[in-house]
Amino acid sequence: MDDPLQKCLAWTQLQNQGRSPHRKALDPLVQAGIAELQGREVVLVDHETLSNIIESQCRAVIQARDEANELISSMGLDVSITSKPMEALALLRELHKRSADEKPCHVQALSSALFQDSKHILRFPVLNKIYSKWSQSCFQRGELRVKSWSDLHHRQGLNLKHVTQALGQACIQAGRASKTEDFDFSEIRFVLTTENLAPFMQLELKRGMLMFCQGYASALPGLWLKNLPRQCKWVHFGDFDPDGLFIFEQLLKASQRQGRFFPDLPFLQRHKDRLAPWNAARKFDPEKYLHDQCTELAFWGKENNVYAEQEWIMEILGPDRVIAAITW
């Protein structure tokens, strides 16, 4: 077996229990006479020899797995170490250090520094998942797209209102956008978030802020929503389908604030005859939603079996009428 962790876990289980269902990892023990195959089970016959082997070959591997799991828990990452424990521990130690120092790192540069191979982390699922979970939690990847029609100053003096006027939008690297203490949100009284990029590009407000929320990637937009003034009103423009409602609920949870979903029920009822039938395998399930408006919309979607994409709403109304419907 190529993976020492799985081999060591199988050997340790046999040592502790005296017998185990047959698996490939136990074949070397059978061949060496340390255990014997009895039907579909492997039975330990030389406990002392196996104990010595585990002490010499497996102790460090299992200890690395345990230390890696402790680091994972302390860092709040949702990862299970099923292979590569030594390398996983080395990666976690480096990421933990970089988190404390607030040092960004690109995965290939990190991989080259740790393993002398720029693609090593990407090549092994457990290492790739560790890096991905860490980078998401530290906002090491991605970006935040924002348009502002109200003053929104960065501490270095840049006003995103002026950036929007000059360039159409501000595209902020995730690591910088996550430092919300660098931004003055005090003048923002209205914020509109959009699930898809096309509406974000087309819509223009008279006041407030427009923010692109890329599907289920809700952590960074949620962080900005959370830091907006409490009196700021929030509307989310999403697809009316099961995923669109779940995305809105994720934003509600991440932002810890109240918001309203558009298209709302009055709009859907007015345009019911023009809505497309919902034929996807995933159905509207009202019981899966916590927010009252999401539950109400899911009941209506289930009853009428229709859906509405943002782009379709933009097409039938046009940008100005969409804004009018949202900001009534």
PDB file of N, CA and C in Angstrom, residues 5 8 67-68 72 74 78 80 96 99 102 122 129 145 151 154 162 183 191 194 204 210 215 305:
ATOM      1  N   LEU A   5      -0.179   5.974   6.168  1.00  0.00           N
ATOM      2  CA  LEU A   5      -1.179   6.199   7.211  1.00  0.00           C
ATOM      3  C   LEU A   5      -2.210   5.085   7.219  1.00  0.00           C
ATOM      4  N   CYS A   8      -0.640   1.932   8.568  1.00  0.00           N
ATOM      5  CA  CYS A   8      -0.406   1.982  10.011  1.00  0.00           C
ATOM      6  C   CYS A   8      -1.707   1.885  10.804  1.00  0.00           C
ATOM      7  N   GLU A  67      -1.268  15.348  15.459  1.00  0.00           N
ATOM      8  CA  GLU A  67      -0.871  16.758  15.559  1.00  0.00           C
ATOM      9  C   GLU A  67      -1.535  17.591  14.468  1.00  0.00           C
ATOM     10  N   ALA A  68      -1.633  17.006  13.271  1.00  0.00           N
ATOM     11  CA  ALA A  68      -2.300  17.711  12.167  1.00  0.00           C
ATOM     12  C   ALA A  68      -3.763  17.960  12.502  1.00  0.00           C
ATOM     13  N   ILE A  72      -5.719  21.493  12.739  1.00  0.00           N
ATOM     14  CA  ILE A  72      -6.942  21.705  11.956  1.00  0.00           C
ATOM     15  C   ILE A  72      -8.056  22.237  12.846  1.00  0.00           C
ATOM     16  N   SER A  74      -7.738  23.815  15.765  1.00  0.00           N
ATOM     17  CA  SER A  74      -7.430  25.159  16.264  1.00  0.00           C
ATOM     18  C   SER A  74      -7.593  26.223  15.188  1.00  0.00           C
ATOM     19  N   ASP A  78     -12.331  22.607   8.021  1.00  0.00           N
ATOM     20  CA  ASP A  78     -13.152  21.403   7.861  1.00  0.00           C
ATOM     21  C   ASP A  78     -12.429  20.430   6.937  1.00  0.00           C
ATOM     22  N   SER A  80     -10.339  16.390   6.903  1.00  0.00           N
ATOM     23  CA  SER A  80     -10.014  15.133   7.570  1.00  0.00           C
ATOM     24  C   SER A  80      -8.713  14.591   6.979  1.00  0.00           C
ATOM     25  N   HIS A  96      -0.383  27.997   9.469  1.00  0.00           N
ATOM     26  CA  HIS A  96      -0.665  28.576  10.784  1.00  0.00           C
ATOM     27  C   HIS A  96       0.281  29.739  11.069  1.00  0.00           C
ATOM     28  N   SER A  99      -0.736  32.689   8.906  1.00  0.00           N
ATOM     29  CA  SER A  99      -1.951  33.333   9.426  1.00  0.00           C
ATOM     30  C   SER A  99      -1.597  34.309  10.538  1.00  0.00           C
ATOM     31  N   GLU A 102       0.045  37.243   9.076  1.00  0.00           N
ATOM     32  CA  GLU A 102      -0.782  37.873   8.042  1.00  0.00           C
ATOM     33  C   GLU A 102      -0.032  37.962   6.715  1.00  0.00           C
ATOM     34  N   LEU A 122      -1.227  20.805  -5.169  1.00  0.00           N
ATOM     35  CA  LEU A 122      -2.379  20.628  -6.055  1.00  0.00           C
ATOM     36  C   LEU A 122      -2.560  19.171  -6.462  1.00  0.00           C
ATOM     37  N   LYS A 129      -6.991  20.378  -0.328  1.00  0.00           N
ATOM     38  CA  LYS A 129      -8.152  20.775   0.466  1.00  0.00           C
ATOM     39  C   LYS A 129      -7.728  21.617   1.665  1.00  0.00           C
ATOM     40  N   ARG A 145     -16.152  42.693  -6.178  1.00  0.00           N
ATOM     41  CA  ARG A 145     -16.513  43.740  -7.139  1.00  0.00           C
ATOM     42  C   ARG A 145     -17.569  44.646  -6.516  1.00  0.00           C
ATOM     43  N   ASP A 151     -20.383  58.177  -0.827  1.00  0.00           N
ATOM     44  CA  ASP A 151     -18.983  58.219  -0.398  1.00  0.00           C
ATOM     45  C   ASP A 151     -18.611  56.941   0.350  1.00  0.00           C
ATOM     46  N   HIS A 154     -11.525  54.666   1.546  1.00  0.00           N
ATOM     47  CA  HIS A 154     -10.477  53.812   2.099  1.00  0.00           C
ATOM     48  C   HIS A 154      -9.579  54.685   2.960  1.00  0.00           C
ATOM     49  N   HIS A 162     -15.672  57.779  -6.401  1.00  0.00           N
ATOM     50  CA  HIS A 162     -14.929  58.378  -7.507  1.00  0.00           C
ATOM     51  C   HIS A 162     -14.364  57.308  -8.435  1.00  0.00           C
ATOM     52  N   PHE A 183     -12.061  50.601   5.620  1.00  0.00           N
ATOM     53  CA  PHE A 183     -13.096  51.268   4.830  1.00  0.00           C
ATOM     54  C   PHE A 183     -14.080  51.992   5.750  1.00  0.00           C
ATOM     55  N   VAL A 191     -27.805  49.090   0.101  1.00  0.00           N
ATOM     56  CA  VAL A 191     -26.900  48.198  -0.625  1.00  0.00           C
ATOM     57  C   VAL A 191     -27.728  47.167  -1.384  1.00  0.00           C
ATOM     58  N   THR A 194     -26.036  41.318  -6.025  1.00  0.00           N
ATOM     59  CA  THR A 194     -26.532  40.532  -7.154  1.00  0.00           C
ATOM     60  C   THR A 194     -25.816  39.188  -7.189  1.00  0.00           C
ATOM     61  N   GLU A 204     -27.397  50.499 -12.396  1.00  0.00           N
ATOM     62  CA  GLU A 204     -26.862  51.764 -11.882  1.00  0.00           C
ATOM     63  C   GLU A 204     -27.828  52.299 -10.822  1.00  0.00           C
ATOM     64  N   LEU A 210     -23.599  48.863  -4.812  1.00  0.00           N
ATOM     65  CA  LEU A 210     -23.951  47.627  -5.514  1.00  0.00           C
ATOM     66  C   LEU A 210     -22.778  46.672  -5.365  1.00  0.00           C
ATOM     67  N   GLY A 215     -22.382  33.611  -6.471  1.00  0.00           N
ATOM     68  CA  GLY A 215     -22.980  32.330  -6.097  1.00  0.00           C
ATOM     69  C   GLY A 215     -22.825  32.023  -4.621  1.00  0.00           C
ATOM     70  N   ASN A 305     -44.396  25.527  -9.699  1.00  0.00           N
ATOM     71  CA  ASN A 305     -43.359  24.833 -10.472  1.00  0.00           C
ATOM     72  C   ASN A 305     -42.789  25.709 -11.587  1.00  0.00           C
TER      73      ASN A 305
END
